[in-house]
Coordinates of C-alpha atoms in Angstrom, one line a residue:
M20 CA 0.0 0.0 0.0
G21 CA 1.2 3.5 -0.8
A22 CA 1.3 6.5 1.5
Q23 CA -2.1 7.7 0.4
Q24 CA -3.9 4.4 1.1
V25 CA -2.2 4.1 4.4
A26 CA -3.2 7.6 5.4
E27 CA -6.8 6.9 4.3
R28 CA -7.0 3.7 6.3
F29 CA -5.6 5.6 9.3
T30 CA -8.4 8.1 9.0
E31 CA -11.0 5.4 8.8
L32 CA -9.6 3.7 12.0
Y33 CA -9.0 6.8 14.1
G34 CA -11.4 9.4 12.8
A35 CA -8.8 12.0 11.8
R36 CA -5.9 12.4 9.3
P37 CA -2.5 11.3 10.5
E38 CA 0.2 13.9 11.2
G39 CA 2.5 12.2 8.7
V40 CA 3.4 9.0 6.8
W41 CA 6.8 7.4 7.0
A42 CA 8.6 4.5 5.3
A43 CA 11.5 2.2 6.2
P44 CA 12.8 -0.5 3.9
G45 CA 13.7 -4.1 4.3
R46 CA 17.3 -5.1 3.3
V47 CA 19.4 -7.6 1.5
N48 CA 22.8 -8.4 2.9
L49 CA 25.2 -8.6 0.0
I50 CA 28.0 -10.1 2.1
G51 CA 28.9 -10.2 5.8
E52 CA 26.7 -12.7 7.6
H53 CA 26.7 -13.1 11.4
T54 CA 29.6 -10.7 11.7
D55 CA 27.6 -7.8 13.1
Y56 CA 27.4 -9.1 16.6
N57 CA 31.1 -9.9 16.4
D58 CA 32.0 -6.2 15.9
G59 CA 32.8 -7.0 12.2
F60 CA 32.0 -5.8 8.7
V61 CA 28.8 -6.0 6.8
M62 CA 27.5 -4.8 3.5
P63 CA 23.7 -4.6 3.2
F64 CA 21.6 -2.5 0.9
A65 CA 17.9 -1.4 1.1
L66 CA 15.1 -3.0 -0.9
P67 CA 12.2 -1.2 -2.5
H68 CA 10.0 -3.3 -0.2
Q69 CA 9.1 -1.2 2.8
A70 CA 7.0 -0.8 5.9
V71 CA 4.8 2.3 5.8
A72 CA 3.3 3.9 8.9
A73 CA 0.8 6.7 9.3
V74 CA 1.1 8.2 12.8
S75 CA -0.3 10.9 15.0
R76 CA 0.7 11.9 18.6
R77 CA -1.4 11.3 21.7
D78 CA -0.9 12.9 25.1
D79 CA -2.7 10.3 27.3
G80 CA 0.0 7.6 27.4
L81 CA -1.8 5.3 25.0
L82 CA -0.2 3.6 22.1
R83 CA -2.8 2.3 19.6
L84 CA -1.5 0.0 16.9
H85 CA -3.1 -1.5 13.8
S86 CA -1.6 -3.4 10.9
A87 CA -3.1 -4.0 7.5
D88 CA -1.2 -7.2 7.3
M89 CA -2.5 -8.8 10.5
E90 CA -5.9 -10.0 11.5
G91 CA -7.7 -8.2 14.2
G92 CA -8.6 -4.6 15.2
V93 CA -6.7 -1.8 16.9
V94 CA -4.5 -3.0 19.7
E95 CA -4.4 -0.6 22.6
L96 CA -1.4 -0.5 25.0
R97 CA -0.3 1.8 27.8
L98 CA 3.2 3.1 27.5
D99 CA 3.9 3.0 31.2
A100 CA 2.9 -0.7 31.3
L101 CA 5.3 -1.8 28.5
A102 CA 7.9 -4.3 29.7
P103 CA 10.3 -6.7 28.0
G104 CA 8.9 -10.2 27.5
T105 CA 5.2 -9.2 27.9
D106 CA 4.2 -9.3 24.2
A107 CA 4.8 -12.2 21.8
A108 CA 2.7 -10.8 19.0
W109 CA 3.7 -8.5 16.1
T110 CA 2.9 -5.5 18.3
A111 CA 6.1 -6.2 20.2
Y112 CA 8.2 -4.5 17.5
P113 CA 6.6 -1.1 17.4
A114 CA 5.8 -1.2 21.2
G115 CA 9.4 -2.1 21.9
V116 CA 10.5 1.1 20.1
G117 CA 8.3 3.1 22.3
W118 CA 9.7 1.4 25.4
A119 CA 13.3 1.9 24.2
L120 CA 12.7 5.6 23.6
R121 CA 11.2 6.1 27.0
E122 CA 14.0 4.1 28.7
A123 CA 16.5 6.4 26.9
G124 CA 14.7 9.4 28.5
H125 CA 12.7 10.6 25.5
G126 CA 9.3 12.0 26.4
I127 CA 7.0 9.9 24.2
T128 CA 3.4 10.4 25.4
G129 CA 1.5 8.1 23.0
A130 CA 0.5 7.6 19.4
D131 CA -2.1 6.3 17.0
V132 CA -0.4 4.1 14.4
H133 CA -1.5 2.3 11.2
L134 CA 1.1 0.1 9.5
S135 CA 1.3 -1.7 6.2
S136 CA 4.4 -3.6 4.8
T137 CA 5.5 -5.2 1.6
V138 CA 8.6 -6.7 3.2
P139 CA 8.2 -10.5 3.1
T140 CA 8.1 -11.9 6.7
G141 CA 10.3 -14.7 7.7
A142 CA 12.4 -14.3 4.5
G143 CA 15.6 -13.0 6.0
L144 CA 14.9 -9.5 4.6
S145 CA 14.5 -7.7 7.9
S146 CA 10.8 -7.2 8.0
S147 CA 11.0 -6.7 11.8
A148 CA 13.7 -4.0 11.5
A149 CA 11.6 -2.1 8.9
L150 CA 8.7 -2.0 11.4
E151 CA 11.0 -0.8 14.2
V152 CA 12.8 1.9 12.2
V153 CA 9.6 3.3 10.6
I154 CA 8.1 3.8 14.1
A155 CA 11.3 5.2 15.5
L156 CA 11.6 7.7 12.6
A157 CA 8.0 8.8 13.0
F158 CA 8.4 9.4 16.7
D159 CA 11.7 11.2 16.2
D160 CA 9.9 13.6 13.8
L161 CA 6.7 14.0 15.7
Y162 CA 8.4 14.6 19.1
D163 CA 11.4 16.6 17.7
L164 CA 13.9 14.2 19.3
G165 CA 16.7 15.3 16.9
L166 CA 18.2 11.7 16.8
A167 CA 20.6 10.8 14.0
P168 CA 19.8 7.7 11.8
W169 CA 22.5 5.6 13.5
Q170 CA 21.0 6.5 16.9
L171 CA 17.6 5.4 15.8
A172 CA 19.1 2.2 14.7
R173 CA 20.8 1.6 18.1
L174 CA 17.5 2.2 19.9
C175 CA 15.7 -0.2 17.5
Q176 CA 18.3 -2.8 18.1
R177 CA 17.8 -2.4 21.9
A178 CA 14.0 -2.9 21.3
E179 CA 14.6 -6.1 19.4
N180 CA 17.3 -7.5 21.8
V181 CA 15.7 -6.6 25.1
Y182 CA 12.0 -6.1 24.5
V183 CA 11.4 -8.7 21.8
G184 CA 14.2 -11.0 23.0
A185 CA 15.9 -11.6 19.7
P186 CA 19.7 -11.5 20.0
T187 CA 20.3 -9.7 16.7
G188 CA 23.2 -7.4 15.8
I189 CA 23.0 -3.8 14.6
M190 CA 23.1 -4.4 10.8
D191 CA 19.4 -4.7 10.0
Q192 CA 18.3 -1.6 11.7
T193 CA 21.3 0.5 10.4
A194 CA 20.6 -0.7 6.9
S195 CA 16.9 0.3 7.1
A196 CA 17.7 3.7 8.6
C197 CA 20.9 4.6 6.7
C198 CA 21.0 3.1 3.2
A199 CA 21.1 5.2 0.1
P200 CA 19.7 4.4 -3.4
G201 CA 22.1 2.9 -5.8
H202 CA 24.6 2.0 -3.1
A203 CA 25.5 -0.8 -0.7
L204 CA 26.4 0.2 2.8
F205 CA 29.8 -0.8 4.1
L206 CA 29.3 -0.7 7.8
D207 CA 31.9 -1.2 10.6
T208 CA 29.6 -2.5 13.4
R209 CA 32.2 -1.7 16.1
D210 CA 32.3 2.1 15.6
L211 CA 29.3 2.4 13.2
S212 CA 31.3 4.2 10.6
Q213 CA 29.7 4.0 7.2
Q214 CA 30.7 4.2 3.6
Q215 CA 28.2 4.3 0.7
I216 CA 29.7 2.1 -2.0
P217 CA 28.2 2.5 -5.5
F218 CA 26.3 -0.6 -6.5
D219 CA 24.5 0.0 -9.8
L220 CA 24.4 -3.5 -11.3
A221 CA 22.0 -2.6 -14.1
A222 CA 24.6 -0.2 -15.6
E223 CA 27.0 -3.2 -15.9
G224 CA 24.4 -5.5 -17.4
L225 CA 24.0 -7.4 -14.2
R226 CA 21.2 -8.3 -11.9
L227 CA 21.0 -9.5 -8.3
L228 CA 18.0 -11.8 -7.7
V229 CA 16.5 -12.6 -4.3
V230 CA 15.0 -16.1 -4.1
D231 CA 12.7 -16.4 -1.2
T232 CA 12.5 -20.1 -0.4
R233 CA 9.4 -19.5 1.7
V234 CA 11.0 -21.5 4.5
K235 CA 10.3 -19.3 7.5
H236 CA 13.0 -18.4 10.0
A237 CA 12.9 -16.6 13.4
H238 CA 15.8 -14.8 15.0
S239 CA 14.3 -15.4 18.5
G240 CA 14.8 -19.1 18.0
G241 CA 17.4 -21.0 20.0
E242 CA 19.8 -21.9 17.2
Y243 CA 20.6 -18.2 16.4
G244 CA 21.3 -17.5 20.0
K245 CA 23.6 -20.6 20.2
R246 CA 25.7 -19.3 17.4
R247 CA 26.1 -16.0 19.0
A248 CA 27.0 -17.5 22.4
G249 CA 29.5 -19.8 20.6
C250 CA 31.2 -16.8 19.0
E251 CA 31.4 -15.0 22.3
K252 CA 32.9 -18.2 23.9
G253 CA 35.5 -18.3 21.0
A254 CA 36.4 -14.7 21.6
A255 CA 36.9 -15.3 25.3
L256 CA 39.0 -18.4 24.7
L257 CA 41.2 -16.4 22.3
G258 CA 41.5 -13.5 24.8
V259 CA 40.0 -10.8 22.5
D260 CA 37.0 -8.5 22.9
A261 CA 35.3 -9.9 19.8
L262 CA 36.2 -12.2 16.8
R263 CA 36.7 -9.0 14.7
D264 CA 40.0 -8.7 16.5
I265 CA 41.4 -11.9 15.0
A266 CA 43.3 -10.9 11.8
H267 CA 42.8 -13.1 8.8
A268 CA 46.5 -13.7 8.6
D269 CA 46.5 -15.1 12.2
L270 CA 43.5 -17.4 11.7
D271 CA 45.3 -20.7 11.5
A272 CA 47.2 -19.9 14.7
A273 CA 44.0 -18.9 16.4
L274 CA 42.3 -22.1 15.4
A275 CA 45.2 -24.1 16.7
R276 CA 44.8 -22.5 20.1
L277 CA 41.3 -23.6 20.3
G278 CA 42.4 -27.3 20.5
D279 CA 39.5 -29.8 20.4
E280 CA 36.8 -27.1 20.6
E281 CA 35.7 -28.2 17.1
E282 CA 32.3 -26.4 17.1
I283 CA 33.9 -23.1 18.3
R284 CA 36.7 -23.5 15.7
R285 CA 34.0 -23.6 12.9
L286 CA 32.3 -20.5 14.1
V287 CA 35.5 -18.6 14.5
R288 CA 36.7 -19.7 11.0
H289 CA 33.5 -18.4 9.5
V290 CA 33.5 -15.0 11.2
V291 CA 37.1 -14.2 10.5
T292 CA 36.9 -15.3 6.8
E293 CA 33.6 -13.6 6.3
D294 CA 35.1 -10.2 7.5
E295 CA 37.8 -10.7 4.9
R296 CA 35.2 -11.5 2.2
V297 CA 33.5 -8.2 2.9
E298 CA 36.8 -6.3 2.5
R299 CA 37.5 -8.1 -0.7
T300 CA 34.0 -7.2 -2.0
V301 CA 34.4 -3.6 -1.1
A302 CA 37.7 -3.4 -3.0
L303 CA 36.3 -5.0 -6.1
L304 CA 33.3 -2.8 -6.2
R305 CA 35.5 0.3 -5.7
A306 CA 37.6 -0.9 -8.6
G307 CA 34.5 -1.1 -10.8
D308 CA 34.6 -4.9 -11.1
P309 CA 31.2 -6.2 -9.8
R310 CA 31.4 -9.5 -11.8
A311 CA 34.4 -10.5 -9.7
I312 CA 32.4 -10.6 -6.5
G313 CA 30.4 -13.6 -7.7
P314 CA 32.9 -16.3 -6.4
I315 CA 33.1 -14.4 -3.1
L316 CA 29.4 -14.8 -2.6
T317 CA 29.6 -18.5 -3.3
E318 CA 32.6 -18.8 -0.8
G319 CA 30.4 -17.2 1.8
H320 CA 27.6 -19.7 1.2
A321 CA 30.0 -22.6 1.7
S322 CA 31.2 -21.1 4.9
L323 CA 27.6 -20.5 6.2
R324 CA 26.7 -24.0 5.2
D325 CA 29.7 -26.0 6.4
D326 CA 31.2 -23.9 9.3
F327 CA 28.2 -22.0 10.7
R328 CA 25.8 -24.7 9.7
I329 CA 22.7 -22.5 9.2
S330 CA 21.7 -23.3 5.7
C331 CA 18.9 -25.7 4.7
P332 CA 18.1 -27.9 1.7
E333 CA 16.1 -25.2 0.0
L334 CA 18.8 -22.6 0.3
D335 CA 21.4 -25.1 -0.9
L336 CA 19.2 -25.9 -3.9
V337 CA 19.0 -22.3 -4.9
V338 CA 22.8 -21.9 -4.9
D339 CA 23.5 -25.2 -6.6
T340 CA 20.9 -24.7 -9.3
A341 CA 21.9 -21.0 -9.9
L342 CA 25.6 -22.0 -10.3
A343 CA 24.8 -24.9 -12.6
H344 CA 22.8 -22.5 -14.9
G345 CA 25.6 -19.9 -15.3
A346 CA 25.1 -17.6 -12.3
L347 CA 28.3 -15.6 -11.4
G348 CA 27.7 -16.3 -7.7
S349 CA 25.1 -17.1 -5.1
R350 CA 24.6 -17.5 -1.4
M351 CA 22.1 -17.5 1.4
T352 CA 21.4 -14.2 3.0
G353 CA 20.1 -13.3 6.4
G354 CA 20.1 -15.1 9.7
G355 CA 19.7 -18.6 8.2
F356 CA 17.6 -21.7 8.9
G357 CA 15.4 -20.7 6.0
G358 CA 14.7 -17.4 4.3
S359 CA 16.3 -16.2 1.1
A360 CA 19.3 -16.6 -1.1
I361 CA 20.8 -14.1 -3.6
V362 CA 22.0 -14.8 -7.1
L363 CA 24.3 -12.6 -9.1
T364 CA 23.8 -13.0 -12.8
E365 CA 24.0 -11.5 -16.2
S366 CA 20.8 -9.6 -17.0
S367 CA 20.2 -11.7 -20.1
E368 CA 20.2 -14.9 -18.0
V369 CA 17.4 -13.8 -15.6
P370 CA 14.4 -15.5 -17.4
S371 CA 16.2 -18.9 -17.9
L372 CA 17.6 -18.8 -14.3
T373 CA 14.2 -18.1 -12.9
K374 CA 12.7 -21.0 -14.8
A375 CA 15.5 -23.3 -13.7
L376 CA 15.0 -22.4 -10.1
E377 CA 11.2 -22.9 -10.2
A378 CA 11.7 -26.3 -12.0
A379 CA 14.3 -27.4 -9.4
F380 CA 12.0 -26.6 -6.5
A381 CA 9.1 -28.4 -8.2
T382 CA 11.2 -31.5 -8.8
A383 CA 12.3 -31.5 -5.1
D384 CA 8.7 -31.1 -4.1
F385 CA 9.4 -27.9 -2.3
M386 CA 7.0 -24.9 -2.1
A387 CA 7.5 -22.7 -5.2
P388 CA 10.1 -20.0 -4.5
R389 CA 9.4 -16.2 -4.9
V390 CA 12.0 -14.7 -7.2
F391 CA 12.5 -10.9 -7.6
E392 CA 15.2 -8.4 -8.5
A393 CA 16.9 -6.6 -5.6
V394 CA 17.3 -2.9 -6.5
P395 CA 19.4 -0.8 -4.0
S396 CA 16.9 1.7 -2.7
A397 CA 16.4 4.5 -0.2
G398 CA 16.6 4.2 3.5
A399 CA 13.9 5.4 6.0
R400 CA 12.3 8.7 5.2
R401 CA 9.2 10.8 5.6
L402 CA 6.7 10.4 2.7
V403 CA 4.0 12.9 3.7

């Protein structure tokens, strides 16, 4: 739904026009998976798919929430009653932002909200971060908080980590808040420094496809948390603050120091090599050679599959099929255990690749995948 439709539905729900309409996108992570909570490097870009929110202020402490994408009517919450772990529904994401802002000392006194999103849920494309960031930006504007986009991202991460209970890193919220059209965001998650790297594949005769396997994943599930805890254990055993501090050149020595901690060794190997893959990708894109990043994407998938062990048969099928039909590179993207994969290909190969993927899923008796082009798009912004 566009801004006008969201505003009109808000008026139907609440009996008055909204004070504004805001949007925040989902994201695709080009390279740099499970490095963000290890203080490492990531390289996401924003999708044209976005969460749109029409919002007006209230002064009575009520937060009223409605979503066009969820069954049911308006959900009414009291801001002073919000507490972590009290909400397992979709409302935890926008409510968590209100909680995080108040915990940080910002005087939020309530709001009426109507939401609509085109970001696929459970596809590893940051639908939850889009919901959080669009609410944070609306509150920042309406309450004149004066927060920078990276500060909004930090507050949204706190909402997801503490209020929702999902141990995610900072990448998703920063991508939604800070990405620029036609660029990928090279983000250092330790100091939050950012560089916008030109990423106009169409000008080079290339396309990046997203293949949503329709296998749902959830960050609040136990396996994601186990990986994060394992990385933290690896850093502690190696005597560093985070795995980011292990140089790629020192990886073999570091792995040897871990002895028979085989599971930890795999996690450490993935994170250290993935950081190096991000740096190689940045260098190639700066040099104007986007085709050369294809093998790096494929290397990343092998690492996520074999070392981090977060792939699944559907994701592996996407990668194997794409490579067998001439793709330049492919890998799963997002938290894993389902979700989406990306495929870098020549523009002319898109129709045949799409057909091959659909045929492979049908042969395997998997649910038909959703295939679409990923176009680097704008970050969060006010629409009306």
